[in-house]
Tab-separated table of C-alpha atoms in Angstrom:
chain	number	residue	atom	x	y	z
A	5	UNK	CA	-36.602	-24.100	-35.552
A	6	UNK	CA	-34.846	-24.199	-32.117
A	7	UNK	CA	-31.964	-22.161	-33.570
A	8	UNK	CA	-34.228	-19.671	-34.839
A	9	UNK	CA	-36.089	-19.336	-31.553
A	10	UNK	CA	-32.542	-18.981	-29.640
A	11	UNK	CA	-31.646	-16.097	-32.116
A	12	UNK	CA	-35.018	-14.460	-31.466
A	13	UNK	CA	-34.422	-14.745	-27.617
A	14	UNK	CA	-30.991	-13.400	-28.013
A	15	UNK	CA	-32.023	-10.271	-30.110
A	16	UNK	CA	-35.014	-9.620	-27.780
A	17	UNK	CA	-33.061	-9.790	-24.724
A	18	UNK	CA	-30.199	-7.539	-25.923
A	19	UNK	CA	-31.856	-4.284	-24.472
A	20	UNK	CA	-32.807	-5.972	-21.182
A	21	UNK	CA	-29.175	-7.356	-20.944
A	22	UNK	CA	-27.535	-4.145	-21.426
A	23	UNK	CA	-29.944	-2.527	-18.804
A	24	UNK	CA	-29.155	-5.232	-16.395
A	25	UNK	CA	-25.398	-4.638	-17.227
A	26	UNK	CA	-25.894	-0.862	-16.349
A	27	UNK	CA	-27.667	-1.470	-13.016
A	28	UNK	CA	-25.954	-4.598	-11.582
A	29	UNK	CA	-23.148	-4.297	-9.271
A	30	UNK	CA	-19.684	-4.808	-10.840
A	31	UNK	CA	-16.796	-5.392	-8.630
A	32	UNK	CA	-13.828	-4.144	-10.832
A	33	UNK	CA	-10.025	-4.039	-9.622
A	34	UNK	CA	-7.468	-2.179	-11.946
A	35	UNK	CA	-4.278	-4.225	-12.498
A	36	UNK	CA	-1.349	-2.867	-10.682
A	37	UNK	CA	0.198	0.149	-12.317
A	38	UNK	CA	2.926	-0.498	-14.675
A	39	UNK	CA	4.757	2.990	-15.134
A	40	UNK	CA	5.439	4.120	-19.023
A	41	UNK	CA	6.830	7.389	-17.554
A	42	UNK	CA	10.316	8.206	-16.241
A	43	UNK	CA	11.078	8.528	-12.633
A	44	UNK	CA	11.991	12.089	-11.109
A	45	UNK	CA	15.695	11.978	-10.283
A	46	UNK	CA	16.813	14.852	-8.009
A	47	UNK	CA	20.332	13.797	-7.255
A	48	UNK	CA	23.141	13.280	-9.633
A	49	UNK	CA	25.605	10.313	-9.603
A	50	UNK	CA	28.264	12.170	-7.699
A	51	UNK	CA	25.801	12.925	-4.923
A	52	UNK	CA	24.366	9.699	-4.769
A	53	UNK	CA	27.834	8.073	-4.596
A	54	UNK	CA	28.811	10.485	-1.647
A	55	UNK	CA	25.567	9.408	0.264
A	56	UNK	CA	26.475	5.700	-0.337
A	57	UNK	CA	30.039	6.319	0.941
A	58	UNK	CA	28.946	7.843	4.067
A	59	UNK	CA	26.316	5.217	4.714
A	60	UNK	CA	29.022	2.616	4.423
A	61	UNK	CA	30.880	4.701	7.033
A	62	UNK	CA	28.036	4.945	9.372
A	63	UNK	CA	27.890	1.062	9.334
A	64	UNK	CA	31.524	0.715	9.706
A	65	UNK	CA	32.406	3.361	12.399
A	66	UNK	CA	29.129	3.902	14.314
A	67	UNK	CA	27.172	0.574	13.605
A	68	UNK	CA	23.731	-0.415	14.365
A	69	UNK	CA	22.029	-1.930	17.629
A	70	UNK	CA	20.270	-5.232	17.455
A	71	UNK	CA	18.821	-5.292	20.944
A	72	UNK	CA	17.673	-8.331	22.897
A	73	UNK	CA	18.588	-10.611	20.005
A	74	UNK	CA	21.373	-12.856	20.752
A	75	UNK	CA	20.649	-15.113	17.641
A	76	UNK	CA	21.026	-11.966	15.484
A	77	UNK	CA	24.459	-11.192	17.052
A	78	UNK	CA	25.403	-14.641	16.286
A	79	UNK	CA	24.499	-14.315	12.630
A	80	UNK	CA	26.288	-11.281	12.320
A	81	UNK	CA	29.266	-12.625	13.933
A	82	UNK	CA	29.342	-15.525	11.745
A	83	UNK	CA	29.041	-13.191	8.632
A	84	UNK	CA	32.110	-11.200	9.456
A	85	UNK	CA	30.690	-8.340	11.352
A	86	UNK	CA	32.331	-6.937	14.492
A	87	UNK	CA	30.022	-7.223	17.684
A	88	UNK	CA	30.379	-5.454	20.693
A	89	UNK	CA	27.621	-6.157	23.219
A	90	UNK	CA	24.477	-5.381	21.124
A	91	UNK	CA	26.369	-2.880	18.671
A	92	UNK	CA	27.039	-4.492	15.301
A	93	UNK	CA	29.644	-2.773	13.071
A	94	UNK	CA	29.770	-3.839	9.404
A	95	UNK	CA	32.985	-3.982	7.391
A	96	UNK	CA	32.631	-1.784	4.171
A	97	UNK	CA	30.926	-3.689	1.465
A	98	UNK	CA	29.487	-6.589	3.672
A	99	UNK	CA	25.889	-5.457	3.640
A	100	UNK	CA	26.111	-4.759	-0.227
A	101	UNK	CA	27.542	-8.327	-0.898
A	102	UNK	CA	24.824	-9.938	1.284
A	103	UNK	CA	21.882	-8.171	-0.530
A	104	UNK	CA	22.842	-9.166	-3.982
A	105	UNK	CA	20.690	-12.463	-3.155
A	106	UNK	CA	17.450	-10.351	-2.698
A	107	UNK	CA	15.124	-10.547	-5.587
A	108	UNK	CA	14.714	-7.315	-7.741
A	109	UNK	CA	11.186	-8.277	-8.345
A	110	UNK	CA	8.756	-10.704	-6.941
A	111	UNK	CA	5.011	-11.869	-7.127
A	112	UNK	CA	2.741	-11.611	-4.189
A	113	UNK	CA	0.086	-14.057	-4.833
A	114	UNK	CA	-3.614	-13.366	-3.867
A	115	UNK	CA	-6.223	-16.101	-3.367
A	116	UNK	CA	-7.825	-14.814	-6.376
A	117	UNK	CA	-5.000	-15.180	-9.079
A	118	UNK	CA	-6.349	-12.470	-11.167
A	119	UNK	CA	-5.527	-10.187	-8.036
A	120	UNK	CA	-1.823	-11.154	-7.691
A	121	UNK	CA	0.657	-8.355	-8.021
A	122	UNK	CA	4.299	-7.669	-9.123
A	123	UNK	CA	6.239	-5.819	-6.876
A	124	UNK	CA	9.368	-4.250	-8.254
A	125	UNK	CA	10.744	-2.940	-11.518
A	126	UNK	CA	8.455	-0.286	-12.893
A	127	UNK	CA	5.313	-1.574	-10.960
A	128	UNK	CA	3.321	0.350	-8.513
A	129	UNK	CA	0.938	-1.539	-5.857
A	130	UNK	CA	-1.354	0.627	-4.004
A	131	UNK	CA	-2.436	-0.510	-0.377
A	132	UNK	CA	-4.545	1.190	2.244
A	133	UNK	CA	-3.768	3.018	5.461
A	134	UNK	CA	-1.973	1.125	8.220
A	135	UNK	CA	-1.960	1.273	11.923
A	136	UNK	CA	-4.362	4.017	13.357
A	137	UNK	CA	-6.144	3.305	16.743
A	138	UNK	CA	-8.778	5.784	16.036
A	139	UNK	CA	-11.393	5.893	13.022
A	140	UNK	CA	-13.535	8.916	12.133
A	141	UNK	CA	-16.726	9.098	10.025
A	142	UNK	CA	-19.074	11.883	9.414
A	143	UNK	CA	-21.740	10.493	11.695
A	144	UNK	CA	-19.845	9.270	14.679
A	145	UNK	CA	-16.821	11.650	14.725
A	146	UNK	CA	-13.430	10.449	16.080
A	147	UNK	CA	-13.294	7.373	18.188
A	148	UNK	CA	-11.466	4.256	19.031
A	149	UNK	CA	-11.446	1.802	16.285
A	150	UNK	CA	-13.443	-1.661	16.610
A	151	UNK	CA	-13.086	-4.904	14.718
A	152	UNK	CA	-16.492	-4.066	12.958
A	153	UNK	CA	-14.681	-0.902	11.801
A	154	UNK	CA	-11.697	-3.082	10.565
A	155	UNK	CA	-14.150	-5.386	8.604
A	156	UNK	CA	-15.797	-2.306	7.079
A	157	UNK	CA	-12.628	-1.096	5.805
A	158	UNK	CA	-11.594	-4.415	4.451
A	159	UNK	CA	-14.904	-4.462	2.620
A	160	UNK	CA	-14.330	-0.861	1.198
A	161	UNK	CA	-10.798	-2.202	0.122
A	162	UNK	CA	-12.332	-4.876	-1.775
A	163	UNK	CA	-14.862	-2.854	-3.511
A	164	UNK	CA	-12.559	-0.108	-4.605
A	165	UNK	CA	-11.427	-0.288	-7.973
A	166	UNK	CA	-7.961	1.440	-7.914
A	167	UNK	CA	-6.577	-0.419	-4.808
A	168	UNK	CA	-4.606	-3.533	-5.703
A	169	UNK	CA	-4.084	-4.629	-1.995
A	170	UNK	CA	-6.039	-5.353	1.078
A	171	UNK	CA	-3.355	-4.027	3.323
A	172	UNK	CA	-2.854	-5.054	6.810
A	173	UNK	CA	-3.748	-3.318	10.112
A	174	UNK	CA	-6.206	-0.834	8.369
A	175	UNK	CA	-7.197	0.226	11.867
A	176	UNK	CA	-6.375	-1.247	15.361
A	177	UNK	CA	-9.514	-2.841	16.544
A	178	UNK	CA	-9.161	-2.036	20.436
A	179	UNK	CA	-12.171	-4.002	21.250
A	180	UNK	CA	-10.325	-7.348	20.813
A	181	UNK	CA	-7.572	-8.346	23.197
A	182	UNK	CA	-4.040	-7.342	22.007
A	183	UNK	CA	-2.768	-10.841	21.878
A	184	UNK	CA	-5.676	-12.145	19.763
A	185	UNK	CA	-6.762	-9.318	17.410
A	186	UNK	CA	-4.201	-10.219	14.720
A	187	UNK	CA	-6.312	-13.470	14.403
A	188	UNK	CA	-9.471	-11.511	13.627
A	189	UNK	CA	-7.809	-9.163	11.298
A	190	UNK	CA	-6.079	-11.851	9.148
A	191	UNK	CA	-9.467	-13.866	9.190
A	192	UNK	CA	-11.235	-10.732	7.753
A	193	UNK	CA	-8.530	-10.117	5.009
A	194	UNK	CA	-8.714	-13.767	4.044
A	195	UNK	CA	-12.465	-14.008	3.808
A	196	UNK	CA	-13.992	-10.553	3.186
A	197	UNK	CA	-11.336	-9.816	0.436
A	198	UNK	CA	-9.681	-11.839	-2.325
A	199	UNK	CA	-6.766	-9.289	-2.933
A	200	UNK	CA	-3.332	-9.643	-1.445
A	201	UNK	CA	-2.723	-8.847	2.311
A	202	UNK	CA	-0.155	-8.087	5.047
A	203	UNK	CA	0.830	-10.386	7.933
A	204	UNK	CA	1.148	-9.478	11.750
A	205	UNK	CA	4.508	-8.154	13.147
A	206	UNK	CA	3.538	-7.286	16.499
A	207	UNK	CA	5.110	-10.468	18.131
A	208	UNK	CA	7.114	-13.124	16.259
A	209	UNK	CA	4.460	-15.916	17.395
A	210	UNK	CA	1.849	-13.782	15.520
A	211	UNK	CA	3.850	-13.673	12.574
A	212	UNK	CA	4.005	-17.438	12.749
A	213	UNK	CA	0.241	-17.469	12.987
A	214	UNK	CA	0.045	-15.391	9.785
A	215	UNK	CA	1.985	-18.106	8.113
A	216	UNK	CA	0.026	-20.902	9.699
A	217	UNK	CA	-3.245	-19.295	8.438
A	218	UNK	CA	-1.728	-18.869	4.932
A	219	UNK	CA	-0.992	-22.530	4.627
A	220	UNK	CA	-4.639	-23.175	5.440
A	221	UNK	CA	-5.737	-20.430	2.806
A	222	UNK	CA	-3.412	-21.250	0.055
A	223	UNK	CA	-2.630	-24.832	0.789
A	224	UNK	CA	0.702	-25.818	2.524
A	225	UNK	CA	2.707	-26.534	-0.466
A	226	UNK	CA	1.892	-23.410	-2.419
A	227	UNK	CA	2.239	-21.049	0.622
A	228	UNK	CA	5.524	-22.861	1.394
A	229	UNK	CA	7.096	-22.250	-2.067
A	230	UNK	CA	5.528	-18.868	-3.024
A	231	UNK	CA	5.247	-15.332	-1.478
A	232	UNK	CA	1.566	-14.707	-0.263
A	233	UNK	CA	2.081	-12.001	2.441
A	234	UNK	CA	4.082	-8.876	2.783
A	235	UNK	CA	4.924	-7.495	6.276
A	236	UNK	CA	5.845	-4.066	7.449
A	237	UNK	CA	9.135	-4.288	9.454
A	238	UNK	CA	9.809	-0.699	11.016
A	239	UNK	CA	13.278	0.056	11.800
A	240	UNK	CA	13.382	1.756	15.433
A	241	UNK	CA	15.316	4.835	13.962
A	242	UNK	CA	17.979	5.849	14.737
A	243	UNK	CA	20.029	2.749	13.845
A	244	UNK	CA	18.245	0.375	16.104
A	245	UNK	CA	16.624	-2.946	15.393
A	246	UNK	CA	14.487	-4.274	18.231
A	247	UNK	CA	13.707	-7.719	18.967
A	248	UNK	CA	10.069	-7.724	18.317
A	249	UNK	CA	10.246	-6.461	14.841
A	250	UNK	CA	13.376	-8.592	13.988
A	251	UNK	CA	11.674	-11.651	15.502
A	252	UNK	CA	8.909	-11.173	12.865
A	253	UNK	CA	11.320	-10.647	10.104
A	254	UNK	CA	12.942	-13.914	10.990
A	255	UNK	CA	9.921	-15.737	10.647
A	256	UNK	CA	8.836	-14.339	7.539
A	257	UNK	CA	12.231	-14.391	5.825
A	258	UNK	CA	12.520	-18.026	6.979
A	259	UNK	CA	9.308	-18.880	5.226
A	260	UNK	CA	10.158	-16.725	1.953
A	261	UNK	CA	7.473	-14.157	2.641
A	262	UNK	CA	8.261	-10.553	1.906
A	263	UNK	CA	9.368	-8.151	4.558
A	264	UNK	CA	9.376	-4.123	4.130
A	265	UNK	CA	12.538	-2.993	5.941
A	266	UNK	CA	11.438	0.749	6.592
A	267	UNK	CA	13.262	3.218	8.621
A	268	UNK	CA	10.659	5.324	10.472
A	269	UNK	CA	12.028	8.935	9.682
A	270	UNK	CA	10.879	11.988	11.389
A	271	UNK	CA	13.516	14.465	10.377
A	272	UNK	CA	14.828	16.581	13.221
A	273	UNK	CA	13.763	13.827	15.784
A	274	UNK	CA	14.654	10.472	14.331
A	275	UNK	CA	17.079	11.713	11.638
A	276	UNK	CA	19.091	14.785	10.849
A	277	UNK	CA	17.231	17.879	9.645
A	278	UNK	CA	19.304	17.820	6.386
A	279	UNK	CA	17.957	16.031	3.394
A	280	UNK	CA	21.462	14.634	2.389
A	281	UNK	CA	22.048	13.569	6.207
A	282	UNK	CA	18.729	11.744	6.365
A	283	UNK	CA	19.416	9.792	3.232
A	284	UNK	CA	22.680	8.617	4.694
A	285	UNK	CA	20.954	7.352	7.743
A	286	UNK	CA	18.089	5.808	5.629
A	287	UNK	CA	20.376	3.892	3.424
A	288	UNK	CA	22.524	2.811	6.338
A	289	UNK	CA	19.663	1.262	8.172
A	290	UNK	CA	18.239	-0.226	4.934
A	291	UNK	CA	21.481	-1.815	4.081
A	292	UNK	CA	21.658	-3.416	7.485
A	293	UNK	CA	18.175	-4.474	7.701
A	294	UNK	CA	17.977	-5.877	4.325
A	295	UNK	CA	21.438	-7.772	4.552
A	296	UNK	CA	19.771	-9.348	7.851
A	297	UNK	CA	16.853	-10.819	5.928
A	298	UNK	CA	19.486	-12.510	3.442
A	299	UNK	CA	21.359	-13.933	6.512
A	300	UNK	CA	18.283	-15.628	7.636
A	301	UNK	CA	17.516	-16.922	4.172
A	302	UNK	CA	19.213	-15.995	1.031
A	303	UNK	CA	16.676	-15.174	-1.584
A	304	UNK	CA	14.006	-14.047	0.577
A	305	UNK	CA	11.939	-11.226	-0.984
A	306	UNK	CA	12.334	-7.868	0.726
A	307	UNK	CA	11.423	-4.324	0.099
A	308	UNK	CA	13.441	-1.298	0.853
A	309	UNK	CA	11.183	1.285	2.744
A	310	UNK	CA	11.357	4.777	3.710
A	311	UNK	CA	8.702	6.515	5.770
A	312	UNK	CA	9.626	10.174	5.586
A	313	UNK	CA	8.089	13.024	7.327
A	314	UNK	CA	9.518	16.277	8.872
A	315	UNK	CA	8.779	17.887	12.196
A	316	UNK	CA	7.092	21.248	13.154
A	317	UNK	CA	9.853	22.927	15.172
A	318	UNK	CA	7.229	25.020	16.993
A	319	UNK	CA	4.769	22.138	18.281
A	320	UNK	CA	6.917	19.021	17.740
A	321	UNK	CA	4.229	17.480	15.617
A	322	UNK	CA	5.066	15.632	12.413
A	323	UNK	CA	4.200	17.346	9.031
A	324	UNK	CA	3.348	15.831	5.843
A	325	UNK	CA	3.437	16.689	2.034
A	326	UNK	CA	6.346	18.943	2.444
A	327	UNK	CA	9.171	19.589	-0.026
A	328	UNK	CA	11.735	18.136	2.262
A	329	UNK	CA	9.849	14.889	2.456
A	330	UNK	CA	9.538	14.724	-1.242
A	331	UNK	CA	13.208	15.452	-1.762
A	332	UNK	CA	14.293	12.595	0.628
A	333	UNK	CA	11.731	10.217	-1.020
A	334	UNK	CA	12.995	11.079	-4.509
A	335	UNK	CA	16.541	10.525	-3.371
A	336	UNK	CA	15.707	7.347	-1.461
A	337	UNK	CA	13.911	5.907	-4.744
A	338	UNK	CA	17.188	6.607	-6.638
A	339	UNK	CA	19.177	4.710	-3.835
A	340	UNK	CA	16.776	1.733	-4.147
A	341	UNK	CA	17.047	1.478	-7.860
A	342	UNK	CA	20.856	1.519	-7.384
A	343	UNK	CA	20.581	-1.410	-4.875
A	344	UNK	CA	18.298	-3.266	-7.556
A	345	UNK	CA	15.500	-3.583	-4.672
A	346	UNK	CA	12.000	-2.857	-4.963
A	347	UNK	CA	10.974	0.361	-3.084
A	348	UNK	CA	8.242	1.227	-0.688
A	349	UNK	CA	7.366	4.899	0.457
A	350	UNK	CA	4.723	7.722	0.003
A	351	UNK	CA	0.906	7.568	0.792
A	352	UNK	CA	-2.059	9.581	1.385
A	353	UNK	CA	-0.052	11.513	4.203
A	354	UNK	CA	-1.633	14.578	5.868
A	355	UNK	CA	-1.634	16.168	9.277
A	356	UNK	CA	-5.050	17.475	9.200
A	357	UNK	CA	-7.733	16.485	11.719
A	358	UNK	CA	-10.483	16.516	9.096
A	359	UNK	CA	-10.698	15.444	5.550
A	360	UNK	CA	-10.511	19.093	4.483
A	361	UNK	CA	-8.439	21.516	2.359
A	362	UNK	CA	-5.212	20.949	4.211
A	363	UNK	CA	-5.663	17.044	4.090
A	364	UNK	CA	-6.289	17.369	0.305
A	365	UNK	CA	-3.221	19.715	-0.333
A	366	UNK	CA	-0.822	17.523	1.639
A	367	UNK	CA	-2.288	14.235	0.306
A	368	UNK	CA	-1.970	15.355	-3.377
A	369	UNK	CA	1.636	16.377	-2.996
A	370	UNK	CA	2.379	12.994	-1.132
A	371	UNK	CA	0.626	10.799	-3.811
A	372	UNK	CA	2.185	12.512	-6.699
A	373	UNK	CA	5.690	12.350	-4.940
A	374	UNK	CA	5.094	8.536	-4.794
A	375	UNK	CA	4.250	8.053	-8.353
A	376	UNK	CA	7.162	10.156	-9.614
A	377	UNK	CA	9.796	8.614	-7.089
A	378	UNK	CA	9.377	5.188	-8.480
A	379	UNK	CA	7.616	3.758	-5.481
A	380	UNK	CA	6.775	0.063	-5.999
A	381	UNK	CA	4.561	-0.609	-3.052
A	382	UNK	CA	2.584	2.507	-1.455
A	383	UNK	CA	1.285	1.645	1.869
A	384	UNK	CA	-1.173	4.257	3.284
A	385	UNK	CA	-2.477	5.041	-0.226
A	386	UNK	CA	-6.018	6.007	1.119
A	387	UNK	CA	-7.535	6.702	4.384
A	388	UNK	CA	-4.775	8.246	6.375
A	389	UNK	CA	-5.704	11.216	8.559
A	390	UNK	CA	-4.377	13.247	11.581
A	391	UNK	CA	-0.659	12.146	11.182
A	392	UNK	CA	-1.704	8.516	10.960
A	393	UNK	CA	-3.630	8.452	14.331
A	394	UNK	CA	-7.024	8.110	12.394
A	395	UNK	CA	-8.447	6.184	9.602
A	396	UNK	CA	-10.908	7.957	8.126
A	397	UNK	CA	-13.944	6.254	5.974
A	398	UNK	CA	-14.783	9.355	4.019
A	399	UNK	CA	-11.008	10.159	3.340
A	400	UNK	CA	-10.669	6.397	2.398
A	401	UNK	CA	-13.264	6.778	-0.560
A	402	UNK	CA	-11.819	10.381	-1.237
A	403	UNK	CA	-8.226	8.974	-1.686
A	404	UNK	CA	-9.199	5.767	-3.367
A	405	UNK	CA	-10.986	7.622	-6.010
A	406	UNK	CA	-7.951	9.949	-6.608
A	407	UNK	CA	-5.713	7.019	-6.970
A	408	UNK	CA	-7.232	6.454	-10.535
A	409	UNK	CA	-5.325	9.637	-11.550
A	410	UNK	CA	-2.027	7.918	-10.679
A	411	UNK	CA	-3.139	4.903	-13.091
A	412	UNK	CA	-3.747	7.388	-15.801
A	413	UNK	CA	-0.623	9.548	-15.271
A	414	UNK	CA	1.539	6.322	-15.237
A	415	UNK	CA	0.231	5.462	-18.839
A	416	UNK	CA	2.134	8.414	-20.280
A	417	UNK	CA	1.210	9.871	-23.619
A	418	UNK	CA	0.729	7.712	-26.692
A	419	UNK	CA	1.812	9.339	-29.910
A	420	UNK	CA	0.608	7.320	-32.799
A	421	UNK	CA	-1.783	8.036	-35.846
A	422	UNK	CA	-4.985	7.911	-34.061
A	423	UNK	CA	-3.777	9.827	-31.243
A	424	UNK	CA	-2.198	12.506	-33.392
A	425	UNK	CA	-6.042	13.033	-34.608
A	426	UNK	CA	-5.339	14.394	-38.038
A	427	UNK	CA	-8.556	13.004	-39.385
A	428	UNK	CA	-10.536	14.753	-36.658
A	429	UNK	CA	-8.644	18.180	-37.306
A	430	UNK	CA	-9.455	17.943	-41.131
A	431	UNK	CA	-13.201	16.953	-40.274
A	432	UNK	CA	-13.794	19.959	-38.082
A	433	UNK	CA	-11.587	22.436	-39.642
A	434	UNK	CA	-11.397	26.202	-38.672
A	435	UNK	CA	-14.268	27.395	-36.383
A	436	UNK	CA	-15.961	23.965	-35.735
A	437	UNK	CA	-16.004	21.843	-32.621
A	438	UNK	CA	-15.106	18.230	-31.943
A	439	UNK	CA	-18.132	16.999	-30.084
A	440	UNK	CA	-19.655	15.219	-32.959
A	441	UNK	CA	-16.820	14.321	-35.059
A	442	UNK	CA	-15.841	10.743	-35.759
A	443	UNK	CA	-12.772	10.758	-33.725
A	444	UNK	CA	-14.632	11.755	-30.675
A	445	UNK	CA	-17.503	9.289	-30.982
A	446	UNK	CA	-14.739	6.577	-31.281
A	447	UNK	CA	-12.865	7.435	-28.273
A	448	UNK	CA	-14.869	9.494	-25.896
A	449	UNK	CA	-15.468	6.389	-23.547
A	450	UNK	CA	-11.982	6.252	-22.777
A	451	UNK	CA	-10.410	9.447	-23.515
A	452	UNK	CA	-10.688	11.047	-20.103
A	453	UNK	CA	-10.226	9.661	-16.508
A	454	UNK	CA	-13.329	10.244	-14.608
A	455	UNK	CA	-13.978	10.511	-10.894
A	456	UNK	CA	-16.664	8.416	-9.270
A	457	UNK	CA	-16.818	10.764	-6.421
A	458	UNK	CA	-16.409	14.454	-7.270
A	459	UNK	CA	-19.201	16.913	-8.238
A	460	UNK	CA	-19.126	18.446	-11.863
A	461	UNK	CA	-22.797	19.385	-12.051
A	462	UNK	CA	-23.936	22.990	-12.735
A	463	UNK	CA	-24.699	24.901	-9.787
A	464	UNK	CA	-28.394	24.699	-9.946
A	465	UNK	CA	-28.400	20.996	-10.245
A	466	UNK	CA	-25.933	20.974	-7.070
A	467	UNK	CA	-27.944	23.086	-5.100
A	468	UNK	CA	-31.155	21.214	-5.796
A	469	UNK	CA	-29.470	17.827	-4.812
A	470	UNK	CA	-28.619	19.342	-1.235
A	471	UNK	CA	-25.368	21.349	-1.971
A	472	UNK	CA	-23.222	18.580	-0.643
A	473	UNK	CA	-19.443	18.985	-0.098
A	474	UNK	CA	-16.899	16.325	-0.964
A	475	UNK	CA	-17.038	14.939	2.459
A	476	UNK	CA	-20.889	14.445	2.369
A	477	UNK	CA	-20.493	12.924	-1.123
A	478	UNK	CA	-17.740	10.570	0.267
A	479	UNK	CA	-20.075	9.522	3.134
A	480	UNK	CA	-22.685	8.675	0.631
A	481	UNK	CA	-20.217	6.701	-1.296
A	482	UNK	CA	-19.169	4.760	1.707
A	483	UNK	CA	-22.561	3.667	2.397
A	484	UNK	CA	-23.190	2.584	-1.385
A	485	UNK	CA	-20.165	0.524	-1.523
A	486	UNK	CA	-20.975	-1.036	1.788
A	487	UNK	CA	-24.659	-1.631	0.730
A	488	UNK	CA	-23.484	-3.241	-2.614
A	489	UNK	CA	-20.440	-5.203	-1.142
A	490	UNK	CA	-20.238	-8.759	-2.640
A	491	UNK	CA	-18.107	-11.123	-0.416
A	492	UNK	CA	-15.809	-13.017	-2.801
A	493	UNK	CA	-16.416	-16.722	-2.851
A	494	UNK	CA	-14.184	-19.090	-0.555
A	495	UNK	CA	-14.386	-22.897	-0.427
A	496	UNK	CA	-16.386	-23.574	2.629
A	497	UNK	CA	-13.968	-26.120	3.997
A	498	UNK	CA	-11.285	-23.662	3.912
A	499	UNK	CA	-13.420	-21.023	5.540
A	500	UNK	CA	-14.290	-23.330	8.319
A	501	UNK	CA	-10.628	-24.648	8.854
A	502	UNK	CA	-9.564	-20.792	9.153
A	503	UNK	CA	-12.483	-20.261	11.714
A	504	UNK	CA	-11.388	-23.417	13.598
A	505	UNK	CA	-7.653	-22.352	13.736
A	506	UNK	CA	-8.785	-18.880	15.004
A	507	UNK	CA	-11.051	-20.334	17.795
A	508	UNK	CA	-8.506	-22.952	18.894
A	509	UNK	CA	-5.713	-20.214	19.283
A	510	UNK	CA	-8.001	-17.712	21.061
A	511	UNK	CA	-9.098	-20.426	23.580
A	512	UNK	CA	-5.458	-21.279	24.194
A	513	UNK	CA	-4.423	-18.039	26.036
A	514	UNK	CA	-6.164	-15.590	28.484
A	515	UNK	CA	-7.143	-12.124	27.064
A	516	UNK	CA	-4.406	-9.332	27.219
A	517	UNK	CA	-4.956	-5.799	26.690
A	518	UNK	CA	-1.293	-4.664	26.733
């Protein structure tokens, strides 16, 4: 009798359950991308070999500077490099020999194991914008970023289906002292999101704070033996490695946490105006930087980076989404694969001041370039505006929506009996339509990628609903995501320990705003 009653309740509740499922908030994150499409290769083997030869020539004859870092000079000297003052010249082949211990692929663990990511091989991990001091939204316009803006971006990233990574400095919270803001940013990533995140690189002690906080979050043993952070180590191009970034690199590499060694290339300013010349410099800088991580600790995970833009020769402003930037990125991807290293590049790059048509064109060019060039870790995948000076809330959700197209494109085209659709073609025949045929009914839910943002309604409906443009739609979506945000659960004891660490660290030093 009880079984019968249970079955009745199950049947009777089916409709209600389905309605509840449709109206409930569901936080879904797509798995990191696994490419089933070929990479676009713009250079032949002969060209690649010439670039590699000239990069070795740069390292041997010109060298690189490791400034204000005697320990780095000692490491290089012991490894067989020629050190003259702060200039380090690497004998041909030394860097390549050292980087052989760097892993071709590694796992970055998230506190939610279902959100962990694989970086390298044929994967693509998408992370949000990094570094802007300003934010912009439809209501408040352009202004300096605050810690509340930062937390809002972290929440949007947690709620975004197509983002795999919470990122790092999604904006620079200028209302918190410089020497303390990294603590609040890390705490936000660790508590408001359960996706992977990035550590602080603005000072070696802040990198150590990042490591220490991860030991609280993940447990000391796990954090010691696994990669739980990625960090962005920019090369001070051309050919200079400063002590701040290298100090952070030393902390992370020693603790087996991943570093992105990334030349900061503005063609015509920080690199030659030619594509080939820029690739020579990029490769030389990467070889030296990646090799140094392995001097610190063989086997430390590291990603070959390439931040690439050109310059407007009239104004001096950086330009994005250009053919030259694409050519350099395609070539850098080929070089990374020849080095057997994961590759970081591309993003939602644009120079526009607003999330307008210019921003859309440049961003689309940059995102597609990233997919086709074989990028494994794409920083700045959503939210970038004004050449990286601004994190835009509306553009964040606009870009995050379009990242779904990268997932779809990366799947490639399946050719099997079901997808060849002969039964459908026979059923419909000449002059019919496919809307009601069995094949369409069986596949319509998954056949086409669908935007969660863009408007496809008839003109009359669109007009009646306020004739909203994409920015207005994006503003509404930002608010919807924030209103329905769900904080991922975290052990209260861990949460309290993180808060105590931050409070103690802040109390141990006076505020500094420079």
